[in-house]
Coordinates of N, CA, C and O in Angstrom, one line a residue:
D1 N -42.4 69.4 150.8 CA -41.3 69.8 151.6 C -40.2 69.6 151.0 O -39.5 68.7 151.0
P2 N -39.2 70.4 150.3 CA -38.5 69.9 149.7 C -36.9 69.8 150.2 O -36.4 68.7 150.0
A3 N -36.9 69.6 151.7 CA -36.1 68.7 152.5 C -36.3 67.6 152.7 O -35.8 66.6 153.5
N4 N -37.4 67.1 152.6 CA -38.0 65.5 153.2 C -38.1 65.0 151.5 O -38.9 64.6 150.9
G5 N -37.0 64.1 151.6 CA -37.0 63.2 150.6 C -37.9 62.1 150.7 O -38.3 61.4 149.7
R6 N -37.9 61.7 152.0 CA -39.3 60.7 152.0 C -40.4 60.8 151.4 O -41.7 60.1 151.2
E7 N -40.7 62.2 151.8 CA -42.1 62.4 151.0 C -42.5 62.2 149.9 O -43.4 62.0 149.4
A8 N -41.1 62.5 148.6 CA -41.5 62.3 147.4 C -41.5 61.2 147.3 O -42.4 60.9 146.2
L9 N -41.6 60.0 148.2 CA -41.7 58.6 147.8 C -43.3 57.9 148.2 O -44.0 57.6 147.1
I10 N -43.4 58.6 149.6 CA -45.1 58.9 149.7 C -46.1 59.3 148.4 O -47.3 58.8 147.8
E11 N -45.5 60.5 148.1 CA -46.5 61.3 146.8 C -46.3 60.4 145.5 O -47.1 59.7 144.6
A12 N -44.9 59.8 145.3 CA -45.1 58.7 144.4 C -46.2 57.6 144.4 O -46.4 56.9 143.2
D13 N -46.0 56.9 145.3 CA -47.2 55.8 145.6 C -48.4 56.4 145.0 O -49.2 55.7 144.4
L14 N -48.7 57.5 145.9 CA -50.1 58.3 145.3 C -50.4 58.5 143.8 O -51.4 58.3 143.0
D15 N -49.2 58.5 143.3 CA -49.0 59.5 142.1 C -49.1 57.8 140.9 O -50.6 57.4 140.1
A16 N -49.2 56.6 141.3 CA -49.0 55.4 141.1 C -50.2 55.0 141.0 O -50.7 54.5 140.0
M17 N -51.1 55.2 142.4 CA -52.2 54.3 142.6 C -53.2 55.2 141.9 O -54.3 54.7 141.4
E18 N -53.0 56.2 141.4 CA -54.0 57.1 140.6 C -54.0 56.7 139.0 O -54.2 57.6 138.2
G19 N -52.6 55.8 138.9 CA -53.0 55.2 137.4 C -51.6 56.4 136.4 O -51.7 56.3 135.5
A20 N -50.8 56.7 137.5 CA -49.4 57.9 136.5 C -48.6 56.8 135.8 O -48.3 55.8 135.8
D21 N -48.2 57.2 134.5 CA -47.6 56.7 133.6 C -46.0 56.4 133.7 O -45.4 55.9 133.5
M22 N -45.5 57.5 134.6 CA -43.6 58.0 134.8 C -44.4 59.1 136.3 O -45.3 59.2 136.0
L23 N -42.9 59.1 136.8 CA -43.1 59.9 137.5 C -41.9 60.9 137.0 O -41.0 60.5 136.6
M24 N -42.6 62.2 137.4 CA -41.3 63.5 136.8 C -40.7 63.8 138.1 O -41.6 64.4 139.0
V25 N -39.4 64.5 138.2 CA -38.9 64.9 139.3 C -38.4 66.5 138.6 O -37.8 66.7 137.1
K26 N -38.8 67.4 139.1 CA -38.7 69.1 138.8 C -38.8 69.9 139.4 O -39.8 70.4 140.5
P27 N -37.9 70.6 139.8 CA -36.4 70.7 138.8 C -36.0 69.3 139.0 O -35.7 68.7 140.5
G28 N -34.7 69.2 138.0 CA -33.9 67.9 138.0 C -32.7 67.8 139.1 O -32.3 67.2 139.7
M29 N -32.0 69.0 138.5 CA -30.3 68.9 139.2 C -30.4 68.8 140.8 O -29.5 68.3 141.2
P30 N -31.4 69.6 141.2 CA -31.1 69.6 142.9 C -31.7 68.4 143.7 O -31.9 68.2 144.4
Y31 N -32.8 67.5 143.0 CA -33.0 66.5 143.3 C -32.5 64.9 142.9 O -33.5 64.0 142.7
L32 N -31.5 65.2 142.6 CA -30.4 64.2 142.0 C -30.9 63.0 142.8 O -31.1 61.7 142.5
D33 N -31.0 62.9 143.9 CA -31.2 62.2 145.0 C -32.8 61.3 145.3 O -32.9 60.1 145.5
V34 N -33.7 62.2 144.7 CA -34.8 61.9 145.1 C -35.3 60.9 143.5 O -36.0 59.9 143.7
I35 N -34.4 61.9 142.4 CA -34.5 60.6 141.0 C -33.9 59.0 141.9 O -34.6 58.1 141.2
R36 N -33.0 59.1 142.2 CA -32.6 57.7 142.7 C -33.2 56.9 143.9 O -33.7 55.8 143.4
R37 N -34.0 57.5 144.9 CA -35.0 57.2 145.7 C -36.0 56.4 144.7 O -36.7 55.5 145.0
L38 N -36.3 57.5 143.9 CA -37.6 56.9 142.9 C -37.9 55.8 141.9 O -38.2 54.7 141.8
K39 N -36.0 55.4 141.6 CA -35.8 54.6 140.6 C -35.7 53.4 141.4 O -36.0 52.4 140.9
D40 N -35.5 53.2 142.8 CA -35.1 52.2 143.8 C -36.4 51.6 144.0 O -36.7 50.7 144.0
H41 N -37.4 52.2 144.2 CA -38.5 52.2 144.8 C -39.8 52.1 144.0 O -40.7 51.0 144.4
S42 N -39.4 52.8 142.9 CA -40.8 52.4 141.5 C -40.4 51.7 140.6 O -39.3 51.5 139.9
D43 N -42.0 50.9 139.8 CA -41.6 50.2 138.6 C -41.8 51.0 137.4 O -41.5 50.7 136.2
L44 N -41.9 52.3 137.7 CA -42.5 53.5 136.7 C -41.4 54.0 136.5 O -40.3 54.1 136.5
P45 N -41.0 54.5 134.8 CA -39.8 55.2 134.2 C -40.1 56.4 135.1 O -41.3 57.1 135.7
I46 N -38.8 57.2 135.3 CA -38.6 57.9 135.9 C -38.1 59.4 135.0 O -37.0 59.0 134.3
A47 N -38.6 60.1 135.6 CA -38.2 61.5 134.0 C -37.9 62.8 135.2 O -38.5 62.9 136.1
A48 N -36.5 63.0 134.2 CA -35.9 64.3 135.4 C -36.1 65.5 134.1 O -36.0 65.4 133.1
Y49 N -36.8 66.6 134.7 CA -37.0 67.7 133.8 C -35.9 69.0 134.1 O -35.9 69.2 135.5
H50 N -35.0 69.3 133.4 CA -33.9 70.1 133.4 C -34.6 71.4 133.0 O -34.8 71.6 131.8
V51 N -35.6 71.9 134.1 CA -35.8 73.2 134.2 C -35.0 74.3 133.5 O -34.1 74.6 133.5
S52 N -36.3 75.8 132.9 CA -35.8 76.6 132.1 C -34.6 77.3 133.1 O -33.1 77.9 132.3
G53 N -34.5 77.3 134.7 CA -33.7 77.9 135.3 C -32.4 77.4 135.5 O -31.5 78.1 135.9
E54 N -32.5 76.2 134.9 CA -31.6 75.7 135.2 C -30.7 75.5 133.6 O -29.2 75.5 134.2
Y55 N -31.5 75.2 132.9 CA -30.9 76.1 131.5 C -30.2 77.5 131.3 O -28.7 77.8 131.2
A56 N -31.0 78.4 131.9 CA -30.5 79.4 132.3 C -29.2 79.9 133.2 O -28.5 80.8 132.6
M57 N -29.3 79.0 133.6 CA -27.8 79.5 134.6 C -26.5 78.7 133.7 O -25.5 79.4 133.8
I58 N -27.0 77.6 133.3 CA -25.2 77.2 132.6 C -25.1 77.8 131.2 O -23.9 78.8 131.1
K59 N -26.1 78.7 130.7 CA -25.8 79.5 129.7 C -25.4 80.8 130.0 O -24.2 81.4 129.6
A60 N -25.7 81.2 131.0 CA -25.5 82.6 131.6 C -23.8 82.2 132.0 O -22.8 83.4 132.0
A61 N -23.6 81.2 132.5 CA -22.2 81.2 133.1 C -21.4 80.7 132.0 O -20.5 81.3 131.8
C62 N -22.0 80.4 130.9 CA -21.2 79.7 129.5 C -20.8 81.2 128.3 O -19.6 81.2 128.0
E63 N -22.0 82.0 128.8 CA -21.6 83.4 127.8 C -20.7 84.1 128.6 O -20.2 85.1 127.4
R64 N -20.4 84.0 129.8 CA -19.4 84.9 130.5 C -18.2 84.1 130.5 O -16.9 84.4 131.2
G65 N -17.9 82.7 129.8 CA -16.7 82.1 129.8 C -16.4 81.1 131.1 O -15.2 81.1 130.7
W66 N -17.5 81.0 131.9 CA -16.7 80.3 133.3 C -16.6 79.0 133.1 O -16.1 78.2 133.8
L67 N -17.7 78.6 131.9 CA -17.9 77.2 131.6 C -17.8 76.7 130.4 O -18.3 77.5 129.5
N68 N -17.3 75.7 129.9 CA -17.7 75.0 128.4 C -18.7 74.3 128.4 O -19.5 73.3 129.4
E69 N -19.5 74.9 127.6 CA -21.3 74.5 127.3 C -21.1 73.3 127.1 O -22.1 72.7 127.9
K70 N -20.8 72.5 126.3 CA -20.9 71.3 125.9 C -20.4 70.5 126.8 O -21.0 69.7 127.5
D71 N -19.1 70.4 127.1 CA -18.8 69.6 128.8 C -19.6 69.9 130.1 O -20.1 68.7 130.5
V72 N -20.2 70.8 130.0 CA -21.5 71.0 131.5 C -22.5 70.3 131.1 O -23.1 69.7 131.9
V73 N -22.9 70.6 129.5 CA -24.6 70.1 129.3 C -24.3 68.4 129.3 O -25.4 68.3 130.2
L74 N -23.5 68.0 128.7 CA -23.6 66.5 128.7 C -23.3 65.6 130.1 O -23.2 64.6 130.5
E75 N -22.5 66.8 130.8 CA -22.4 66.1 132.5 C -23.3 66.3 133.1 O -23.7 64.8 133.5
T76 N -23.9 66.9 132.9 CA -25.3 67.3 133.4 C -26.7 66.4 133.3 O -27.0 65.7 134.0
L77 N -26.7 66.2 131.7 CA -27.7 65.0 131.4 C -27.0 63.9 131.7 O -27.6 62.6 132.4
T78 N -25.4 63.3 131.9 CA -24.9 62.3 132.4 C -25.3 62.0 134.1 O -25.5 60.8 134.5
C79 N -24.9 63.0 134.9 CA -25.4 63.3 136.0 C -27.3 62.5 136.3 O -27.6 61.5 137.3
F80 N -28.2 63.2 135.6 CA -29.4 62.7 136.0 C -29.6 61.2 134.4 O -30.4 60.6 135.8
K81 N -28.8 61.0 133.7 CA -29.0 59.2 133.8 C -28.5 58.5 135.1 O -28.7 57.5 135.6
R82 N -27.2 59.0 135.0 CA -26.8 58.2 136.3 C -27.8 58.1 137.6 O -27.2 57.0 138.2
A83 N -28.0 58.9 137.9 CA -29.3 59.1 139.3 C -30.3 58.2 138.9 O -30.9 57.5 139.8
G84 N -30.9 57.7 137.7 CA -31.5 56.6 137.6 C -32.9 56.9 136.7 O -33.4 56.5 136.7
A85 N -32.4 58.5 135.9 CA -33.6 58.6 134.8 C -33.9 57.9 133.7 O -32.7 57.7 133.1
D86 N -35.0 58.1 133.5 CA -34.8 56.9 132.4 C -35.5 57.9 130.7 O -35.1 57.6 129.8
I87 N -36.0 58.9 131.5 CA -36.2 60.1 130.7 C -35.9 61.1 130.8 O -35.9 61.5 132.2
I88 N -35.2 61.9 130.1 CA -35.0 63.5 130.6 C -35.2 64.5 129.7 O -35.0 64.2 128.3
L89 N -36.0 65.3 130.2 CA -36.4 66.6 129.5 C -35.5 67.6 129.6 O -35.7 68.2 130.7
T90 N -35.1 68.0 127.9 CA -34.4 69.7 128.6 C -34.5 70.2 127.4 O -34.9 70.1 126.1
Y91 N -34.0 71.8 127.6 CA -34.2 72.7 126.5 C -33.1 72.6 125.9 O -32.8 73.4 124.5
Y92 N -31.9 71.8 126.0 CA -30.8 71.2 125.6 C -30.8 70.1 124.5 O -29.7 69.6 124.1
A93 N -31.8 69.5 124.7 CA -32.0 68.2 123.8 C -31.4 68.3 122.2 O -30.4 67.4 122.1
K94 N -31.9 69.6 121.7 CA -31.5 69.3 120.2 C -29.7 69.3 120.2 O -29.6 68.7 119.1
Q95 N -29.7 69.9 120.6 CA -27.9 70.8 120.9 C -27.4 69.4 121.8 O -26.0 69.1 120.9
A96 N -27.6 68.6 122.6 CA -27.1 67.7 123.4 C -26.8 66.7 122.3 O -26.4 65.5 121.9
A97 N -28.2 66.4 121.5 CA -27.8 65.2 120.7 C -27.0 65.5 119.4 O -26.6 64.6 119.4
Q98 N -26.5 66.3 119.0 CA -25.8 67.1 117.8 C -24.4 66.6 118.2 O -23.5 66.1 118.1
W99 N -24.0 67.6 119.7 CA -22.9 67.2 120.0 C -22.5 65.0 120.3 O -21.7 65.1 120.0
M100 N -23.7 64.5 120.9 CA -23.8 63.1 121.1 C -22.9 62.8 119.9 O -22.5 61.7 119.4
K101 N -23.9 63.1 118.8 CA -23.4 62.3 117.3 C -22.6 62.9 116.8 O -21.3 61.8 116.5
E102 N -22.2 63.8 117.2 CA -20.8 64.2 116.6 C -19.6 63.4 117.3 O -18.2 63.2 116.6
D103 N -19.8 63.3 118.4 CA -18.5 62.5 119.3 C -18.6 61.1 119.4 O -18.2 60.9 120.0
G104 N -20.0 60.5 118.3 CA -20.1 59.2 118.1 C -20.3 58.5 119.4 O -20.1 57.2 119.6
L105 N -21.5 59.0 120.4 CA -21.9 58.7 121.6 C -22.8 58.0 121.3 O -23.7 57.4 122.1
Y106 N -23.8 58.0 120.0 CA -25.1 57.4 119.3 C -25.1 57.3 118.0 O -24.3 57.6 117.1

């Protein structure tokens, strides 16, 4: 039930009992609150998956000139990290790494 954030904690406990190495939240953007709850609740690494639909929405908006791609991508990835993600899987990985390198962020 996507509207029930508490259910994610129950499912995470079951996954941990089954030997999970990490907990993944997919899609990531609409579930930043779940990422935070899991981070506060579990000792396992938390992964946020920036799914293809989220990638496509950003790409489409940027192609139409509605958003600055670099700015919105880096802000999106920062949101995942700020919510508590230890791992971020994204189609923007290579491009984001290049932007962060150019900006001296790593």
